[in-house]
mmCIF file of C-alpha atoms and ligand atoms in Angstrom:
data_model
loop_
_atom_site.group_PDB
_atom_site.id
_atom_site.type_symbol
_atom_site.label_atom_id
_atom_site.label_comp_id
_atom_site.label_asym_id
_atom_site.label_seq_id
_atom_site.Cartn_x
_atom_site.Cartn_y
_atom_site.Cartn_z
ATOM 1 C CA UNK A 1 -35.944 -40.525 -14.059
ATOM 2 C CA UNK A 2 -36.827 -38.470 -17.005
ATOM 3 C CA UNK A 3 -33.990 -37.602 -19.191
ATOM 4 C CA UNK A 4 -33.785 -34.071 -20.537
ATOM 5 C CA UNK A 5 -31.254 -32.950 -23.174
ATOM 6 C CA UNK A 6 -28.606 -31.028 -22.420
ATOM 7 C CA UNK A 7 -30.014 -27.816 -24.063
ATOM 8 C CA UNK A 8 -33.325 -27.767 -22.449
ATOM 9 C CA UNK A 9 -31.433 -27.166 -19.097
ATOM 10 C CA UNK A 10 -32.229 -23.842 -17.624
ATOM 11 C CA UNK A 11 -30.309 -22.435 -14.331
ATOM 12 C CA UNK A 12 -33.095 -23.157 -12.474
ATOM 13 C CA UNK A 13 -33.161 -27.163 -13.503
ATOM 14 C CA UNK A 14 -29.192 -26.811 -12.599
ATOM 15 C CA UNK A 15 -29.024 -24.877 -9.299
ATOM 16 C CA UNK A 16 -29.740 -26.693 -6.471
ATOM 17 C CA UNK A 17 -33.280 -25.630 -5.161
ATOM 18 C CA UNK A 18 -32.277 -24.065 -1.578
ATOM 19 C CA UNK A 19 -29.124 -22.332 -3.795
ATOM 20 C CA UNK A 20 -32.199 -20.697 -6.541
ATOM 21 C CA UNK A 21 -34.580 -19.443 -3.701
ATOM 22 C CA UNK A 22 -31.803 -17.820 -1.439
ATOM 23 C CA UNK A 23 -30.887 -15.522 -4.403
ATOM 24 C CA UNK A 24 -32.272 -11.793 -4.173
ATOM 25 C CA UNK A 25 -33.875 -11.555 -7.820
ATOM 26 C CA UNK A 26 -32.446 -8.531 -9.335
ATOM 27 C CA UNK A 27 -34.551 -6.766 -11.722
ATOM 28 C CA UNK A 28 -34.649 -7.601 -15.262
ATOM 29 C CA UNK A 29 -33.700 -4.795 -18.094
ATOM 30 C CA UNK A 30 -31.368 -3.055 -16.153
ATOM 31 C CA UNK A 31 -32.857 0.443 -16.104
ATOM 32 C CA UNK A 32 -33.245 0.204 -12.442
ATOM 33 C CA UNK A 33 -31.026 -1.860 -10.649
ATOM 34 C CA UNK A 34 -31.671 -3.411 -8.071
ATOM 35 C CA UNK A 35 -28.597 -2.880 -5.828
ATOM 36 C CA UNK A 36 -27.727 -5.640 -2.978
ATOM 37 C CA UNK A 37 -25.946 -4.129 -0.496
ATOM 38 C CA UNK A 38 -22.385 -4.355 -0.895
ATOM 39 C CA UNK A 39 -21.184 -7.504 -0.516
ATOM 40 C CA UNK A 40 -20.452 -9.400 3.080
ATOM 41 C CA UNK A 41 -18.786 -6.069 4.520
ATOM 42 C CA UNK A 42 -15.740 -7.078 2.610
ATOM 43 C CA UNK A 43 -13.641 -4.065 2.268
ATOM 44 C CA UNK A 44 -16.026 -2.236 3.063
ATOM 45 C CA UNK A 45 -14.348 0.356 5.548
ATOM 46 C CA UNK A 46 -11.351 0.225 3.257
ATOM 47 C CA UNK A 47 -13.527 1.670 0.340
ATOM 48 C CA UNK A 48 -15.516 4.016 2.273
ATOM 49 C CA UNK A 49 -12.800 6.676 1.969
ATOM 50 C CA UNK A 50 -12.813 6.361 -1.804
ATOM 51 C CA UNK A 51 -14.037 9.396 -3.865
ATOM 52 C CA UNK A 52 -14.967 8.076 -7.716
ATOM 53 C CA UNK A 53 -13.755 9.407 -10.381
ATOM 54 C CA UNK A 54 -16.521 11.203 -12.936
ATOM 55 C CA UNK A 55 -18.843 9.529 -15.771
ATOM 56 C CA UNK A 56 -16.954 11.584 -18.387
ATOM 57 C CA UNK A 57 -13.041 10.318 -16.943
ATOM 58 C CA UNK A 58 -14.352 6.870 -16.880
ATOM 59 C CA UNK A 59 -16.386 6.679 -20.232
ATOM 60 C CA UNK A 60 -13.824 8.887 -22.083
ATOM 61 C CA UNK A 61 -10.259 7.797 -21.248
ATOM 62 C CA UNK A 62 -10.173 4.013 -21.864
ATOM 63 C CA UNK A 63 -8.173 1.032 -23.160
ATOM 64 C CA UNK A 64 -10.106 -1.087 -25.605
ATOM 65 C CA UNK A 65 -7.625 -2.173 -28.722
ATOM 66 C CA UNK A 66 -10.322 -3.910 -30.557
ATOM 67 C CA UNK A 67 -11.353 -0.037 -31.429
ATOM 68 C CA UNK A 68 -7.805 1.306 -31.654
ATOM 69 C CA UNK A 69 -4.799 1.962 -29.146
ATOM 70 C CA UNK A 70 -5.555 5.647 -28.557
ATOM 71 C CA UNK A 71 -7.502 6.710 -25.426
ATOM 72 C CA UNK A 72 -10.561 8.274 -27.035
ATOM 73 C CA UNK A 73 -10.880 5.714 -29.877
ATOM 74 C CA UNK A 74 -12.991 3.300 -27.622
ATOM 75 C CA UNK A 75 -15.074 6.378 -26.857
ATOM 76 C CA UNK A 76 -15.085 6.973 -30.561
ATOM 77 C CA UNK A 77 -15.729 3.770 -32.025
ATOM 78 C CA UNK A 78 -16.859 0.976 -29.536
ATOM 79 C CA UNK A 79 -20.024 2.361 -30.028
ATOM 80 C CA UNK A 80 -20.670 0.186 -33.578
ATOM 81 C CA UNK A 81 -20.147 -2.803 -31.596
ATOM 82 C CA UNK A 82 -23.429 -4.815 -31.044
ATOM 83 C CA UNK A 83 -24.184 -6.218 -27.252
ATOM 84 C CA UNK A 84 -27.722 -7.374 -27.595
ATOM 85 C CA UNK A 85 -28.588 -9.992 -28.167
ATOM 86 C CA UNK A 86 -25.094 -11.185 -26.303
ATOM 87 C CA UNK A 87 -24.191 -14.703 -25.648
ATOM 88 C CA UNK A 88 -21.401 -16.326 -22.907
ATOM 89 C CA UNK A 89 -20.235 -20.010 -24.152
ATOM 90 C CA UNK A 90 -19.297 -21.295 -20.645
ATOM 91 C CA UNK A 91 -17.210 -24.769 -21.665
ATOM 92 C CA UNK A 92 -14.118 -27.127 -20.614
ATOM 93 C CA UNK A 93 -14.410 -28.450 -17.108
ATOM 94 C CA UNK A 94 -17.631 -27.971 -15.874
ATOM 95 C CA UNK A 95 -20.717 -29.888 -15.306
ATOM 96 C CA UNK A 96 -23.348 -27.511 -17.331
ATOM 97 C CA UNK A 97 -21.673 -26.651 -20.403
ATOM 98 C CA UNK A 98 -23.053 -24.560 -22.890
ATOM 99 C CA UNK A 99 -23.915 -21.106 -24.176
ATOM 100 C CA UNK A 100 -25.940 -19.080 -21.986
ATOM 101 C CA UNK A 101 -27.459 -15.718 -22.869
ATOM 102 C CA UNK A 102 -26.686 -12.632 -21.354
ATOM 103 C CA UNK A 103 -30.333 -11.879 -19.446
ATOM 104 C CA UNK A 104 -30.539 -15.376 -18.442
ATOM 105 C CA UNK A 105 -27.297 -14.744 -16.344
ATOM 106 C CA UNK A 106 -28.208 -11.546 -15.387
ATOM 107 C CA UNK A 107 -31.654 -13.268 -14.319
ATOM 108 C CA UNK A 108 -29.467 -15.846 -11.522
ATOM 109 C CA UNK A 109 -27.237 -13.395 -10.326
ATOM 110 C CA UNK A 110 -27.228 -11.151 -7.592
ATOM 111 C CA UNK A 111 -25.814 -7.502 -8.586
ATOM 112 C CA UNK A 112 -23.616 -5.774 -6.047
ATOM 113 C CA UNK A 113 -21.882 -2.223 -6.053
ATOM 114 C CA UNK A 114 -18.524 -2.482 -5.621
ATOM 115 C CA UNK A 115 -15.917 0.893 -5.512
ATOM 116 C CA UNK A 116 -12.998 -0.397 -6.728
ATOM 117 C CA UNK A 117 -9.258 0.947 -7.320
ATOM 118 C CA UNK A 118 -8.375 0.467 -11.242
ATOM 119 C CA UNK A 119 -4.813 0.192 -11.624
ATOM 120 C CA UNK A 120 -3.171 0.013 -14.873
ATOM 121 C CA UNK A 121 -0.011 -1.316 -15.589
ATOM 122 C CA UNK A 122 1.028 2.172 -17.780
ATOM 123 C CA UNK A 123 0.898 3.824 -14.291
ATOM 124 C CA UNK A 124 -2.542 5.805 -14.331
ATOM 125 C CA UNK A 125 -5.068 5.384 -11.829
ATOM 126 C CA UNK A 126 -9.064 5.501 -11.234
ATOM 127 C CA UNK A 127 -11.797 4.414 -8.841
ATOM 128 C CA UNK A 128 -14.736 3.260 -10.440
ATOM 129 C CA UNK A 129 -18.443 2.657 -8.799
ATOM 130 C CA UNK A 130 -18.930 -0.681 -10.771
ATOM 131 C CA UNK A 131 -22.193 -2.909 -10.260
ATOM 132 C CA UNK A 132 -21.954 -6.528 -11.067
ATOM 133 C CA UNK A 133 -21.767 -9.859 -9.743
ATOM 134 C CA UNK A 134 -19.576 -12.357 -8.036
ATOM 135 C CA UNK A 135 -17.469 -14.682 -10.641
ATOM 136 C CA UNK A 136 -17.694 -17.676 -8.235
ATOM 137 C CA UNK A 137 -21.635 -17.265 -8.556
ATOM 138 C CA UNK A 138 -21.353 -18.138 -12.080
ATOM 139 C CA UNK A 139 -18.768 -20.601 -11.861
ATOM 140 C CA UNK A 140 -20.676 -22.223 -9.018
ATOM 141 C CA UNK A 141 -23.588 -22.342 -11.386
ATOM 142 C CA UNK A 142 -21.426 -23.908 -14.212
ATOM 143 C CA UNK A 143 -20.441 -26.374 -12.302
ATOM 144 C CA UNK A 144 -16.780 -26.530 -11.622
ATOM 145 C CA UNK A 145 -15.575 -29.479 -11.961
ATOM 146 C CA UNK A 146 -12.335 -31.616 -9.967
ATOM 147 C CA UNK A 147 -9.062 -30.932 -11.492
ATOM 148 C CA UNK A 148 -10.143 -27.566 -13.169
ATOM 149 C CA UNK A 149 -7.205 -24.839 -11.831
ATOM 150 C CA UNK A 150 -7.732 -21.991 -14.351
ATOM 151 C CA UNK A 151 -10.156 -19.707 -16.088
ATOM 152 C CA UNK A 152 -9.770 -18.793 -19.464
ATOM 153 C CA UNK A 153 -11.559 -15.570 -20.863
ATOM 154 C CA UNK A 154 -12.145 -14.163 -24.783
ATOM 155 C CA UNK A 155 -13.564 -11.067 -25.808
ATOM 156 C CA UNK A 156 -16.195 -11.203 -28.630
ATOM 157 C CA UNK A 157 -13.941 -10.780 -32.077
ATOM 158 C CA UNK A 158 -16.122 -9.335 -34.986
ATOM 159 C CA UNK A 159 -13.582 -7.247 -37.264
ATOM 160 C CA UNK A 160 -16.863 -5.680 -38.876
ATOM 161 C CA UNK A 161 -17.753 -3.985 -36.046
ATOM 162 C CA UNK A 162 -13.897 -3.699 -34.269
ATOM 163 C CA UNK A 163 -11.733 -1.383 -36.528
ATOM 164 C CA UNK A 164 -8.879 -2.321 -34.108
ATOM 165 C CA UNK A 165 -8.954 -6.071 -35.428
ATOM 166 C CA UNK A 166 -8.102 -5.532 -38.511
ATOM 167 C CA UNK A 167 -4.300 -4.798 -37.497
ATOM 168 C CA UNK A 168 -2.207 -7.155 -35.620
ATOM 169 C CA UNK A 169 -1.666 -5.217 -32.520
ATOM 170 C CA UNK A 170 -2.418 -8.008 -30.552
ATOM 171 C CA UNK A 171 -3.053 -11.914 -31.363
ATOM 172 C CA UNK A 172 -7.066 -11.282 -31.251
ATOM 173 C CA UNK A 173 -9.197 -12.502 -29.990
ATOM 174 C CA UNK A 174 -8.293 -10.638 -26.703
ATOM 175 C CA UNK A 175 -7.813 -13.451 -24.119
ATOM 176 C CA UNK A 176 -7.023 -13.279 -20.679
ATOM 177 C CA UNK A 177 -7.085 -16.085 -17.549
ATOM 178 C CA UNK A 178 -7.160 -16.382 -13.392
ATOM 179 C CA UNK A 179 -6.061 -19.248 -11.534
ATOM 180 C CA UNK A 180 -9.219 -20.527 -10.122
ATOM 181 C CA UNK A 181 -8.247 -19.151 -6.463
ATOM 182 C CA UNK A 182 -8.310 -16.201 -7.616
ATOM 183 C CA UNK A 183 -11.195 -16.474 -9.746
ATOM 184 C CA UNK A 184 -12.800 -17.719 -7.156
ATOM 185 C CA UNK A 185 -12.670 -14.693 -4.687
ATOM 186 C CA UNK A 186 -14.853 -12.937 -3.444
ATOM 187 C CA UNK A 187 -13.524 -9.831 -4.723
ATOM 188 C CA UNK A 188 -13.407 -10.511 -8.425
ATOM 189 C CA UNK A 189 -16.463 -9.556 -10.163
ATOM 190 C CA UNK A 190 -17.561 -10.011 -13.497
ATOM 191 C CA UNK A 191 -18.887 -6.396 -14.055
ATOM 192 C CA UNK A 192 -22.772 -5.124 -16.077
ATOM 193 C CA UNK A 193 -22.608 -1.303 -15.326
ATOM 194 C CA UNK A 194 -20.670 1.779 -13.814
ATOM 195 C CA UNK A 195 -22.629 4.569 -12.049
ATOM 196 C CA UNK A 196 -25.644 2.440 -11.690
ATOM 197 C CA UNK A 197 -26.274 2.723 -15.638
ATOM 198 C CA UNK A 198 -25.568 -0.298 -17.808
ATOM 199 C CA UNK A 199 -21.468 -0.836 -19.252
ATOM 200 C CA UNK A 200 -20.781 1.717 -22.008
ATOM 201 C CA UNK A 201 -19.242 -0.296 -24.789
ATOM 202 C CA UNK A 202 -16.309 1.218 -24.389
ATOM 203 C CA UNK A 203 -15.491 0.095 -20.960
ATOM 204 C CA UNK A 204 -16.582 -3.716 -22.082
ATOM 205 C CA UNK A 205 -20.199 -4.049 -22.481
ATOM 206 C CA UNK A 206 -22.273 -5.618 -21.615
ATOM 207 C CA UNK A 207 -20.356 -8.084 -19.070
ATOM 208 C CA UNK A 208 -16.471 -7.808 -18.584
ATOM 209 C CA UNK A 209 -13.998 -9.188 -15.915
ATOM 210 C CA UNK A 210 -13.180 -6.748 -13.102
ATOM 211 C CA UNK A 211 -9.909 -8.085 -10.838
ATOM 212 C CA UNK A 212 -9.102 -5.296 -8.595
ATOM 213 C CA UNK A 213 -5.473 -6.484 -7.276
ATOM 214 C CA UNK A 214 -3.919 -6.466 -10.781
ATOM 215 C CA UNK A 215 -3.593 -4.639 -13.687
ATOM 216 C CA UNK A 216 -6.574 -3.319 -15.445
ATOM 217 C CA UNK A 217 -5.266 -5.341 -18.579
ATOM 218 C CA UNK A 218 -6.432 -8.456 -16.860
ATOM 219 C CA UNK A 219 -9.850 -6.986 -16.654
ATOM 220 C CA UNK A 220 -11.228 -8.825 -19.941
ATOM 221 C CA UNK A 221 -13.915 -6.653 -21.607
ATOM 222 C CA UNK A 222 -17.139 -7.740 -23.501
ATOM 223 C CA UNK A 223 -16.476 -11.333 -22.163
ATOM 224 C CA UNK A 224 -17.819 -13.926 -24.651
ATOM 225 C CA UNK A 225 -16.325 -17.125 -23.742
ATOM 226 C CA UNK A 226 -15.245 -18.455 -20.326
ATOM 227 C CA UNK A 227 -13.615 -21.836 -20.393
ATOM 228 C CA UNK A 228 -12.342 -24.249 -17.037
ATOM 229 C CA UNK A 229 -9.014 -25.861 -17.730
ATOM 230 C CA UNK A 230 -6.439 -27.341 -15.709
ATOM 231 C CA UNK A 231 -3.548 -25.595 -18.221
ATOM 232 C CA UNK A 232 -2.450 -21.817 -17.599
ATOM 233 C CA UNK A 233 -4.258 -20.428 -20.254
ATOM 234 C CA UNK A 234 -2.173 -17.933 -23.191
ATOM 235 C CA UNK A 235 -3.045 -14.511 -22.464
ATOM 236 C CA UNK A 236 -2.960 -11.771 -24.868
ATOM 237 C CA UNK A 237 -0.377 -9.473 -23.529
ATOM 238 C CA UNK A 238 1.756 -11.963 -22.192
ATOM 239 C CA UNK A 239 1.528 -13.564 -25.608
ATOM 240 C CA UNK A 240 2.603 -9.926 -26.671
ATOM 241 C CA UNK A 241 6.066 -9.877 -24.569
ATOM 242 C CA UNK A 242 6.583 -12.163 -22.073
ATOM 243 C CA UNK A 243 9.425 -9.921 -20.200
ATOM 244 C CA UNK A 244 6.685 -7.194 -19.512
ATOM 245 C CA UNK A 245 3.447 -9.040 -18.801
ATOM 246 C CA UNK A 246 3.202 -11.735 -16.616
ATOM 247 C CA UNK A 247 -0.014 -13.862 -15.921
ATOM 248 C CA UNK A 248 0.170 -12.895 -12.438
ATOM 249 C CA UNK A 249 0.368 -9.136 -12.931
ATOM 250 C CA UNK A 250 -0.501 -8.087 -9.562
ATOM 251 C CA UNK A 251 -0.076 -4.797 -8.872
ATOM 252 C CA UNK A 252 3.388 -4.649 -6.835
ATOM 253 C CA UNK A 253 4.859 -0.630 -6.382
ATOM 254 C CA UNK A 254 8.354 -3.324 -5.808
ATOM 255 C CA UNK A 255 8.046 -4.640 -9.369
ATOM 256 C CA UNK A 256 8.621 -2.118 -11.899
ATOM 257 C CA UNK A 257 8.089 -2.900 -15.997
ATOM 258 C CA UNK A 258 10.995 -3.040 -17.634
ATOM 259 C CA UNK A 259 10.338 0.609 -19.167
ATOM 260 C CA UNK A 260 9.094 2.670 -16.149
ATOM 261 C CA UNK A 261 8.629 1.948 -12.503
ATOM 262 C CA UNK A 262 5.226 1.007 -10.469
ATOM 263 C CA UNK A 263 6.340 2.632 -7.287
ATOM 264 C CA UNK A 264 3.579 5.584 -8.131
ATOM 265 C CA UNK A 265 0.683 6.139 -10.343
ATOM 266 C CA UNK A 266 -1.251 9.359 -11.957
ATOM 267 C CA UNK A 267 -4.675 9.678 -10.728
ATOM 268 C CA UNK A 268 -6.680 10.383 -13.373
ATOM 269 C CA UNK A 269 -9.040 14.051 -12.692
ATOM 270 C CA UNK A 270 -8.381 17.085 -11.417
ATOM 271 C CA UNK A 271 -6.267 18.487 -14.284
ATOM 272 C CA UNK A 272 -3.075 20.495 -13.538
ATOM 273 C CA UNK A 273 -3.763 19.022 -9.872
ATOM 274 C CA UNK A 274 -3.957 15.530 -11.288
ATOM 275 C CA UNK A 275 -1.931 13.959 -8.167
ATOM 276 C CA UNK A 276 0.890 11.022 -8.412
ATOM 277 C CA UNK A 277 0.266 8.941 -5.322
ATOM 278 C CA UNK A 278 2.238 5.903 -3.918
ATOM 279 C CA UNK A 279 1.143 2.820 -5.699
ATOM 280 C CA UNK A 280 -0.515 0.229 -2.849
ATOM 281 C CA UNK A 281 1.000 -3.367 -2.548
ATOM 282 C CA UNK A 282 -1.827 -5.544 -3.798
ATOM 283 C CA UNK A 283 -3.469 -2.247 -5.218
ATOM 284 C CA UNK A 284 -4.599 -1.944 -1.670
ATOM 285 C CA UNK A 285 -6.268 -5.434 -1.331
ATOM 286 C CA UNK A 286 -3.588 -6.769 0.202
ATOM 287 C CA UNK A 287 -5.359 -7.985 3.177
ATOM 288 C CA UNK A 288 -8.415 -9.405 0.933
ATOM 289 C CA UNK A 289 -5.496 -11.293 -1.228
ATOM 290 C CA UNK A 290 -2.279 -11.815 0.141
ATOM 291 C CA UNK A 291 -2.710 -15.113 0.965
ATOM 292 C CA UNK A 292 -3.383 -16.968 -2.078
ATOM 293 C CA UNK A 293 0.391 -15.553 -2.627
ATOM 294 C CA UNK A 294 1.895 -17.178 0.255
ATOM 295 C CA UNK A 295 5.326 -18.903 -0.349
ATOM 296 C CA UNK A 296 5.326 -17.654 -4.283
ATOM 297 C CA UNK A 297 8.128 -15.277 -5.385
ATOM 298 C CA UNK A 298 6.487 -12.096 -6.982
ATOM 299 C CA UNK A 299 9.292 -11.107 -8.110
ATOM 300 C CA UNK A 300 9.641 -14.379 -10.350
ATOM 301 C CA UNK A 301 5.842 -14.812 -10.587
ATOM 302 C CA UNK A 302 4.963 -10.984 -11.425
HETATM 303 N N1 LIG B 1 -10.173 -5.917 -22.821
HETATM 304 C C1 LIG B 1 -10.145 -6.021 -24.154
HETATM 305 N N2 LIG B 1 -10.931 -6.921 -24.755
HETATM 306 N N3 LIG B 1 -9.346 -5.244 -24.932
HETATM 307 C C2 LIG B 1 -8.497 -4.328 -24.373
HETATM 308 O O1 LIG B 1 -7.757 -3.639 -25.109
HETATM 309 N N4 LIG B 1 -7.667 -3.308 -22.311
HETATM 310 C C3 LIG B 1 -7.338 -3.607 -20.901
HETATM 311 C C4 LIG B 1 -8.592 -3.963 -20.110
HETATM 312 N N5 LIG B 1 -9.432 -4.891 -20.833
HETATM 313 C C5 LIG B 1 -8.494 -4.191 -22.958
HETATM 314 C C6 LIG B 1 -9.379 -5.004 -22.198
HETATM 315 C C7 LIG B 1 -6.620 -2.528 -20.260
HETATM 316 S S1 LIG B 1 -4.987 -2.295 -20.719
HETATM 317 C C8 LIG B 1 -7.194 -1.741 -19.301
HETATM 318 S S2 LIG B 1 -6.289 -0.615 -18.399
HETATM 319 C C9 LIG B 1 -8.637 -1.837 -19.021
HETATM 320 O O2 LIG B 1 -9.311 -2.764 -19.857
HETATM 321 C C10 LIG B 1 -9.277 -0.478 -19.206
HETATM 322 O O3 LIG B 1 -10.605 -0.487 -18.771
HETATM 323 P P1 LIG B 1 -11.455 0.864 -18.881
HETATM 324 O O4 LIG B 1 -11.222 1.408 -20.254
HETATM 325 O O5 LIG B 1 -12.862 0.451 -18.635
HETATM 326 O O6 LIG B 1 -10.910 1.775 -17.817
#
């Protein structure tokens, strides 16, 4: 059998054959994507009822500390950041290691729209039209490997181009991690665009983490670095204050922060109108999620 080194390996040497030909090609450059339809019917009736918010809500009212804690300063700044060319170092316990570009991913995976509800933990709300692709895809073409029971996630650090950086706000590089369950699932999507256009920076280009059941801090942006461990991996707010950010942070309306409560949340839009609605168990994905919960206290494990 010929050997090959490691670094000649593309996704198509790695996937098995039947796996490569099934996939729906999406097209390449992202001008036009090409949508799948959403995927398996999975909450689909659920999201039907959804109305997004607008381009200008989602793009201009955003939490990206790498380019400063205020809500416009993403808007303001992110836009020095550079995403291309971009590179994902996929390592720890998987069977194809190594440091994949960003269009060679893109070029394996099949991109989805998903309507999501964006919960964050500060108690404002959004639904976002995201397009992206399934996590597991690109775990499954990694390679997980026996024994691995967490993901680990870092955002690109490059205090040149991230003002934010350059004051200890955080412990940087951002980092955040999933159990692999929950990495896993089907509704966890590692997200390339909004509104069928690609990611602004500010909202985490060009590929961030999108977990829909828990708080949008979870929801890694401008992912460089994905890593298979069997250790719970630190995370950056939890690293922050323990008391107020759990690794779990699933969004639970019966588990208020220490400083205000999560029973409701401000939807962003409409102004004056801006509504406070009932926060949903499980940020509504309760039936989608539930069970990977079964027999753990949330209370304990929030
Ligand atoms: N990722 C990084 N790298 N840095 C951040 O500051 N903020 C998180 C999350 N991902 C953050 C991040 C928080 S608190 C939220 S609510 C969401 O991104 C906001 O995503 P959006 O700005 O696209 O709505």
């Amino acid at each position: 059998m010929a050997h090959r080194w490691q670094n000649d390996l593309t996704h198509r040497d790695i996937t098995p054959e039947s796996l490569f030909w099934n996939r729906r090609k999406i097209l390449a450059g992202m001008g036009g994507v090409g949508l799948g339809a959403i995927g398996g019917g999975l909450a689909q009736a659920q999201e039907a009822e959804l109305d997004p918010n607008t381009w200008e809500e989602v793009t201009s009212y955003c939490n990206f500390y790498e380019f400063g804690t205020g809500k416009t300063d993403p808007a303001s700044y992110a836009g020095q950041m550079t995403t291309s060319p971009w590179e994902v170092e996929i390592d720890g316990m998987v069977d194809n290691p190594g440091t994949y570009g960003f269009d060679q991913i893109l070029s394996e995976m099949t991109l989805e729209e998903r309507i999501y509800r964006f919960r964050c933990v500060e108690a404002w709300s959004m639904v976002i039209p995201w397009q992206g692709f399934e996590l597991a895809d690109l775990l499954n073409l990694a390679g997980v490997q026996e024994g691995a029971k967490y993901v680990a996630f870092e955002t690109l650090l490059r205090p040149d181009e991230m003002p934010g950086t350059r004051y200890p706000v955080l412990d940087w590089p951002y980092r955040e991690g999933l159990r692999l369950d929950e990495a896993m699932n089907p509704l966890t999507i590692m997200a390339t665009g909004i509104f069928g256009k690609p990611l602004p920076n500010q909202n985490g280009a060009p590929l961030r983490l999108v977990v829909p059941w828990k708080y949008g801090f979870k929801s890694i942006k401008s992912v460089v670095k994905i890593t298979l461990t069997d250790q719970e991996p630190p995370t950056s707010w939890n690293m922050a204050n323990a008391r107020e950010y759990g690794f779990y942070s699933n969004v639970n309306p019966e588990v208020d922060h220490p400083r205000w409560s999560q029973a409701s949340e401000r939807r962003i839009g409409g102004g004056l109108f801006s509504r406070r609605q009932p926060t949903l168990m499980f940020n509504g994905y309760e039936a989608e999620v539930a069970s990977l919960y079964e027999g753990l206290d949330l209370t304990k494990n929030f």
